[in-house]
Amino acid sequence: MATESGAPVDRIRSHWWWRPGWSYGRRCHTWRITFAERPEVHRLVSRYQSAMLSLLGFDLAPLESLHLTVQDVGFTDEVGEDEANAVVDLVQRHLAGTRPPEITLRGIVITEETVALPVLPTHALDSLREVVRGAAAEVLGAERVPAPPEGPARLSIAYANSDVNPVFVRALVSDLDLEPVSVPVDSVSSLVLHRDHQMYEWDKLATVRLG
């Protein structure tokens, strides 16, 4: 199991270090695809997580907080709620009548900070990300929009909270042969997100439906 570049990871580190700009108590306007109404995804994730219950050094992602990152818009002390709502209006306008893409969650990947399910096809979310990023740039100006997510989309199911030897992770999950799950991406949500408690938590600002 490999990094996004294809090279096997030889070290896993904690995911919960403070990225630039982040601090305890700070919130961010962001767009995510959530899976609260996808029991088929919950079942798949639960199978993998059950295999990891004896593994120390990881926080298993609560099923209600499973998500795929689309695009950050900005911290709430830099982007006002009126601006965030204006982005919602534009995204809603641009996605009206758009056919929902279908994604497949298949296999497992171990990264330097997470255990995740790859999203296939690899570029399935590119158009959606471009719509949200374009709407944010139109409202805020391109120079205020945070960088897009790095690498291919993946659904994180466990986050490292300390240094872990990936050998132990591979031993528990690499032999699992689970059926892939395919779901349509029929909505995307604007969230006010924080990570104060070593998990991703949010309040929902709006949900935009596709199709």
Short mmCIF file of N, CA, C and O in Angstrom, two decimals, residues 63-146:
data_model
loop_
_atom_site.label_atom_id
_atom_site.label_comp_id
_atom_site.label_asym_id
_atom_site.label_seq_id
_atom_site.Cartn_x
_atom_site.Cartn_y
_atom_site.Cartn_z
N LEU A 63 -18.82 7.44 11.64
CA LEU A 63 -19.53 7.29 10.37
C LEU A 63 -20.22 8.58 9.96
O LEU A 63 -20.30 8.91 8.77
N GLU A 64 -20.71 9.34 10.95
CA GLU A 64 -21.43 10.58 10.62
C GLU A 64 -20.50 11.68 10.13
O GLU A 64 -20.97 12.68 9.58
N SER A 65 -19.18 11.51 10.29
CA SER A 65 -18.25 12.55 9.84
C SER A 65 -17.44 12.12 8.62
O SER A 65 -16.49 12.81 8.24
N LEU A 66 -17.79 11.01 7.99
CA LEU A 66 -17.13 10.62 6.75
C LEU A 66 -17.36 11.70 5.70
O LEU A 66 -18.47 12.20 5.53
N HIS A 67 -16.31 12.04 4.95
CA HIS A 67 -16.45 13.12 3.98
C HIS A 67 -15.36 13.06 2.93
O HIS A 67 -14.31 12.44 3.13
N LEU A 68 -15.61 13.71 1.82
CA LEU A 68 -14.62 13.97 0.79
C LEU A 68 -14.47 15.48 0.66
O LEU A 68 -15.47 16.21 0.58
N THR A 69 -13.24 15.95 0.66
CA THR A 69 -12.99 17.39 0.56
C THR A 69 -13.20 17.85 -0.88
O THR A 69 -12.69 17.24 -1.82
N VAL A 70 -13.94 18.94 -1.04
CA VAL A 70 -14.15 19.54 -2.35
C VAL A 70 -13.29 20.80 -2.49
O VAL A 70 -12.44 20.90 -3.38
N GLN A 71 -13.49 21.78 -1.59
CA GLN A 71 -12.74 23.03 -1.66
C GLN A 71 -12.97 23.84 -0.41
O GLN A 71 -14.10 24.04 0.02
N ASP A 72 -11.89 24.32 0.20
CA ASP A 72 -12.01 25.28 1.29
C ASP A 72 -12.29 26.67 0.71
O ASP A 72 -11.84 26.99 -0.39
N VAL A 73 -13.04 27.48 1.47
CA VAL A 73 -13.36 28.84 1.04
C VAL A 73 -12.60 29.86 1.88
O VAL A 73 -12.17 30.90 1.36
N GLY A 74 -12.40 29.60 3.17
CA GLY A 74 -11.64 30.52 4.00
C GLY A 74 -12.10 30.47 5.43
O GLY A 74 -13.22 30.03 5.74
N PHE A 75 -11.23 30.92 6.34
CA PHE A 75 -11.57 30.95 7.76
C PHE A 75 -12.70 31.95 8.01
O PHE A 75 -12.83 32.96 7.31
N THR A 76 -13.51 31.65 9.02
CA THR A 76 -14.70 32.46 9.26
C THR A 76 -14.36 33.88 9.71
O THR A 76 -15.22 34.76 9.63
N ASP A 77 -13.13 34.09 10.22
CA ASP A 77 -12.75 35.45 10.59
C ASP A 77 -12.20 36.23 9.40
O ASP A 77 -11.85 37.40 9.53
N GLU A 78 -12.16 35.59 8.24
CA GLU A 78 -11.70 36.24 7.02
C GLU A 78 -12.76 36.25 5.91
O GLU A 78 -12.71 37.09 5.01
N VAL A 79 -13.69 35.32 5.98
CA VAL A 79 -14.80 35.23 5.01
C VAL A 79 -16.10 35.33 5.79
O VAL A 79 -16.39 34.51 6.66
N GLY A 80 -16.87 36.35 5.48
CA GLY A 80 -18.12 36.58 6.20
C GLY A 80 -19.21 35.62 5.77
O GLY A 80 -19.15 35.01 4.69
N GLU A 81 -20.25 35.51 6.59
CA GLU A 81 -21.35 34.61 6.27
C GLU A 81 -22.08 35.05 5.01
O GLU A 81 -22.54 34.22 4.23
N ASP A 82 -22.18 36.36 4.79
CA ASP A 82 -22.81 36.85 3.56
C ASP A 82 -22.03 36.38 2.33
O ASP A 82 -22.63 35.99 1.31
N GLU A 83 -20.70 36.43 2.43
CA GLU A 83 -19.88 35.96 1.30
C GLU A 83 -20.04 34.45 1.12
O GLU A 83 -20.15 33.96 -0.03
N ALA A 84 -20.05 33.71 2.21
CA ALA A 84 -20.23 32.27 2.11
C ALA A 84 -21.58 31.92 1.49
O ALA A 84 -21.68 31.00 0.66
N ASN A 85 -22.63 32.67 1.85
CA ASN A 85 -23.95 32.43 1.26
C ASN A 85 -23.98 32.80 -0.21
O ASN A 85 -24.68 32.16 -1.01
N ALA A 86 -23.24 33.83 -0.60
CA ALA A 86 -23.16 34.19 -2.01
C ALA A 86 -22.49 33.09 -2.82
O ALA A 86 -22.89 32.82 -3.97
N VAL A 87 -21.49 32.44 -2.24
CA VAL A 87 -20.87 31.29 -2.92
C VAL A 87 -21.89 30.17 -3.07
O VAL A 87 -21.98 29.54 -4.14
N VAL A 88 -22.68 29.93 -2.04
CA VAL A 88 -23.72 28.90 -2.12
C VAL A 88 -24.67 29.19 -3.28
O VAL A 88 -25.01 28.30 -4.08
N ASP A 89 -25.11 30.44 -3.40
CA ASP A 89 -26.05 30.80 -4.47
C ASP A 89 -25.45 30.53 -5.85
O ASP A 89 -26.13 30.01 -6.74
N LEU A 90 -24.17 30.87 -6.01
CA LEU A 90 -23.53 30.64 -7.30
C LEU A 90 -23.36 29.15 -7.59
O LEU A 90 -23.60 28.70 -8.72
N VAL A 91 -22.95 28.39 -6.59
CA VAL A 91 -22.80 26.95 -6.79
C VAL A 91 -24.13 26.33 -7.16
O VAL A 91 -24.22 25.50 -8.08
N GLN A 92 -25.19 26.76 -6.48
CA GLN A 92 -26.52 26.23 -6.78
C GLN A 92 -26.91 26.53 -8.22
O GLN A 92 -27.47 25.68 -8.93
N ARG A 93 -26.61 27.74 -8.66
CA ARG A 93 -26.94 28.14 -10.04
C ARG A 93 -26.16 27.31 -11.05
O ARG A 93 -26.69 26.82 -12.05
N HIS A 94 -24.86 27.11 -10.79
CA HIS A 94 -24.01 26.40 -11.74
C HIS A 94 -24.30 24.90 -11.78
O HIS A 94 -24.09 24.25 -12.81
N LEU A 95 -24.78 24.34 -10.66
CA LEU A 95 -25.02 22.90 -10.61
C LEU A 95 -26.45 22.51 -10.96
O LEU A 95 -26.76 21.32 -11.03
N ALA A 96 -27.31 23.49 -11.16
CA ALA A 96 -28.69 23.18 -11.51
C ALA A 96 -28.73 22.35 -12.79
O ALA A 96 -28.19 22.73 -13.83
N GLY A 97 -29.36 21.20 -12.72
CA GLY A 97 -29.47 20.33 -13.89
C GLY A 97 -28.24 19.51 -14.18
O GLY A 97 -28.22 18.76 -15.17
N THR A 98 -27.21 19.61 -13.34
CA THR A 98 -25.99 18.84 -13.57
C THR A 98 -26.23 17.38 -13.21
O THR A 98 -26.83 17.06 -12.18
N ARG A 99 -25.74 16.49 -14.05
CA ARG A 99 -25.88 15.07 -13.78
C ARG A 99 -24.92 14.65 -12.67
O ARG A 99 -23.72 14.90 -12.75
N PRO A 100 -25.43 13.99 -11.62
CA PRO A 100 -24.54 13.58 -10.52
C PRO A 100 -23.50 12.56 -11.01
O PRO A 100 -23.86 11.56 -11.63
N PRO A 101 -22.24 12.79 -10.73
CA PRO A 101 -21.23 11.77 -11.06
C PRO A 101 -21.36 10.58 -10.11
O PRO A 101 -21.84 10.72 -8.98
N GLU A 102 -20.96 9.42 -10.59
CA GLU A 102 -20.96 8.23 -9.73
C GLU A 102 -19.53 7.90 -9.36
O GLU A 102 -18.64 7.93 -10.20
N ILE A 103 -19.31 7.60 -8.09
CA ILE A 103 -17.98 7.23 -7.63
C ILE A 103 -18.02 5.81 -7.08
O ILE A 103 -19.06 5.32 -6.63
N THR A 104 -16.87 5.16 -7.12
CA THR A 104 -16.72 3.82 -6.56
C THR A 104 -15.62 3.86 -5.51
O THR A 104 -14.54 4.42 -5.75
N LEU A 105 -15.91 3.30 -4.35
CA LEU A 105 -14.93 3.16 -3.27
C LEU A 105 -14.43 1.72 -3.32
O LEU A 105 -15.20 0.77 -3.11
N ARG A 106 -13.15 1.58 -3.63
CA ARG A 106 -12.60 0.24 -3.85
C ARG A 106 -11.19 0.16 -3.28
O ARG A 106 -10.35 1.01 -3.54
N GLY A 107 -10.93 -0.90 -2.51
CA GLY A 107 -9.59 -1.12 -1.99
C GLY A 107 -9.29 -0.21 -0.82
O GLY A 107 -10.17 0.43 -0.24
N ILE A 108 -8.02 -0.17 -0.46
CA ILE A 108 -7.57 0.61 0.68
C ILE A 108 -6.21 1.20 0.36
O ILE A 108 -5.43 0.61 -0.39
N VAL A 109 -5.94 2.38 0.88
CA VAL A 109 -4.63 2.99 0.71
C VAL A 109 -4.16 3.51 2.06
O VAL A 109 -4.95 4.06 2.84
N ILE A 110 -2.90 3.29 2.35
CA ILE A 110 -2.28 3.80 3.57
C ILE A 110 -1.42 4.99 3.19
O ILE A 110 -0.51 4.87 2.38
N THR A 111 -1.74 6.16 3.75
CA THR A 111 -0.96 7.36 3.49
C THR A 111 -0.08 7.66 4.70
O THR A 111 -0.06 6.89 5.67
N GLU A 112 0.61 8.75 4.67
CA GLU A 112 1.50 9.10 5.78
C GLU A 112 0.75 9.53 7.04
O GLU A 112 1.36 9.68 8.10
N GLU A 113 -0.59 9.73 6.93
CA GLU A 113 -1.35 10.17 8.09
C GLU A 113 -2.68 9.46 8.26
O GLU A 113 -3.32 9.59 9.31
N THR A 114 -3.13 8.72 7.25
CA THR A 114 -4.48 8.16 7.28
C THR A 114 -4.53 6.76 6.66
O THR A 114 -3.61 6.34 5.96
N VAL A 115 -5.64 6.09 6.94
CA VAL A 115 -6.04 4.92 6.16
C VAL A 115 -7.31 5.34 5.42
O VAL A 115 -8.23 5.90 6.03
N ALA A 116 -7.35 5.11 4.13
CA ALA A 116 -8.42 5.69 3.32
C ALA A 116 -8.87 4.75 2.22
O ALA A 116 -8.17 3.80 1.84
N LEU A 117 -10.07 5.02 1.71
CA LEU A 117 -10.60 4.30 0.56
C LEU A 117 -10.43 5.19 -0.67
O LEU A 117 -10.92 6.32 -0.70
N PRO A 118 -9.73 4.70 -1.70
CA PRO A 118 -9.57 5.50 -2.92
C PRO A 118 -10.92 5.72 -3.61
O PRO A 118 -11.82 4.88 -3.55
N VAL A 119 -11.05 6.86 -4.28
CA VAL A 119 -12.24 7.19 -5.05
C VAL A 119 -11.93 6.97 -6.53
O VAL A 119 -10.96 7.50 -7.06
N LEU A 120 -12.76 6.18 -7.18
CA LEU A 120 -12.61 5.91 -8.60
C LEU A 120 -13.88 6.31 -9.34
O LEU A 120 -14.98 6.16 -8.79
N PRO A 121 -13.77 6.79 -10.58
CA PRO A 121 -12.53 7.12 -11.27
C PRO A 121 -11.79 8.27 -10.57
O PRO A 121 -12.39 9.07 -9.86
N THR A 122 -10.50 8.33 -10.80
CA THR A 122 -9.63 9.26 -10.07
C THR A 122 -10.07 10.70 -10.20
O THR A 122 -9.97 11.48 -9.25
N HIS A 123 -10.57 11.09 -11.37
CA HIS A 123 -10.91 12.49 -11.62
C HIS A 123 -12.43 12.74 -11.56
O HIS A 123 -12.92 13.72 -12.12
N ALA A 124 -13.15 11.86 -10.86
CA ALA A 124 -14.61 11.96 -10.84
C ALA A 124 -15.11 13.27 -10.25
O ALA A 124 -16.18 13.75 -10.61
N LEU A 125 -14.34 13.87 -9.34
CA LEU A 125 -14.80 15.08 -8.65
C LEU A 125 -14.22 16.35 -9.23
O LEU A 125 -14.48 17.44 -8.71
N ASP A 126 -13.42 16.24 -10.28
CA ASP A 126 -12.74 17.42 -10.81
C ASP A 126 -13.71 18.53 -11.22
O ASP A 126 -13.50 19.71 -10.89
N SER A 127 -14.77 18.18 -11.93
CA SER A 127 -15.71 19.20 -12.40
C SER A 127 -16.42 19.88 -11.24
O SER A 127 -16.61 21.10 -11.24
N LEU A 128 -16.79 19.09 -10.24
CA LEU A 128 -17.47 19.65 -9.07
C LEU A 128 -16.53 20.60 -8.33
O LEU A 128 -16.93 21.69 -7.91
N ARG A 129 -15.29 20.20 -8.19
CA ARG A 129 -14.31 21.05 -7.51
C ARG A 129 -14.12 22.36 -8.28
O ARG A 129 -13.99 23.43 -7.69
N GLU A 130 -14.09 22.28 -9.61
CA GLU A 130 -13.90 23.48 -10.42
C GLU A 130 -15.09 24.43 -10.27
O GLU A 130 -14.91 25.65 -10.22
N VAL A 131 -16.30 23.89 -10.18
CA VAL A 131 -17.49 24.74 -10.01
C VAL A 131 -17.41 25.50 -8.69
O VAL A 131 -17.62 26.72 -8.62
N VAL A 132 -17.11 24.78 -7.61
CA VAL A 132 -17.05 25.43 -6.29
C VAL A 132 -15.92 26.43 -6.23
O VAL A 132 -16.08 27.56 -5.73
N ARG A 133 -14.77 26.05 -6.74
CA ARG A 133 -13.63 26.97 -6.72
C ARG A 133 -13.91 28.21 -7.57
O ARG A 133 -13.59 29.34 -7.18
N GLY A 134 -14.54 28.02 -8.71
CA GLY A 134 -14.88 29.15 -9.56
C GLY A 134 -15.87 30.09 -8.90
O GLY A 134 -15.76 31.31 -9.00
N ALA A 135 -16.86 29.52 -8.20
CA ALA A 135 -17.84 30.35 -7.50
C ALA A 135 -17.18 31.14 -6.37
O ALA A 135 -17.46 32.33 -6.18
N ALA A 136 -16.28 30.49 -5.63
CA ALA A 136 -15.57 31.19 -4.55
C ALA A 136 -14.72 32.32 -5.11
O ALA A 136 -14.66 33.42 -4.54
N ALA A 137 -14.06 32.08 -6.24
CA ALA A 137 -13.22 33.11 -6.85
C ALA A 137 -14.06 34.28 -7.35
O ALA A 137 -13.64 35.44 -7.26
N GLU A 138 -15.25 33.98 -7.85
CA GLU A 138 -16.13 35.04 -8.34
C GLU A 138 -16.60 35.94 -7.20
O GLU A 138 -16.72 37.16 -7.36
N VAL A 139 -16.85 35.36 -6.04
CA VAL A 139 -17.33 36.13 -4.90
C VAL A 139 -16.18 36.83 -4.17
O VAL A 139 -16.28 38.02 -3.83
N LEU A 140 -15.09 36.12 -3.95
CA LEU A 140 -14.02 36.62 -3.08
C LEU A 140 -12.87 37.25 -3.85
O LEU A 140 -12.10 38.04 -3.27
N GLY A 141 -12.73 36.88 -5.12
CA GLY A 141 -11.51 37.19 -5.86
C GLY A 141 -10.57 36.00 -5.77
O GLY A 141 -10.41 35.41 -4.69
N ALA A 142 -9.95 35.64 -6.88
CA ALA A 142 -9.14 34.44 -6.93
C ALA A 142 -8.03 34.43 -5.90
O ALA A 142 -7.66 33.37 -5.37
N GLU A 143 -7.49 35.61 -5.58
CA GLU A 143 -6.35 35.68 -4.66
C GLU A 143 -6.74 35.30 -3.22
O GLU A 143 -5.86 34.98 -2.41
N ARG A 144 -8.02 35.32 -2.90
CA ARG A 144 -8.46 34.98 -1.53
C ARG A 144 -8.86 33.52 -1.38
O ARG A 144 -9.11 33.06 -0.26
N VAL A 145 -8.93 32.79 -2.46
CA VAL A 145 -9.40 31.41 -2.40
C VAL A 145 -8.24 30.49 -2.03
O VAL A 145 -7.19 30.53 -2.67
N PRO A 146 -8.39 29.66 -1.00
CA PRO A 146 -7.32 28.74 -0.63
C PRO A 146 -6.99 27.77 -1.76
O PRO A 146 -7.78 27.56 -2.69
#
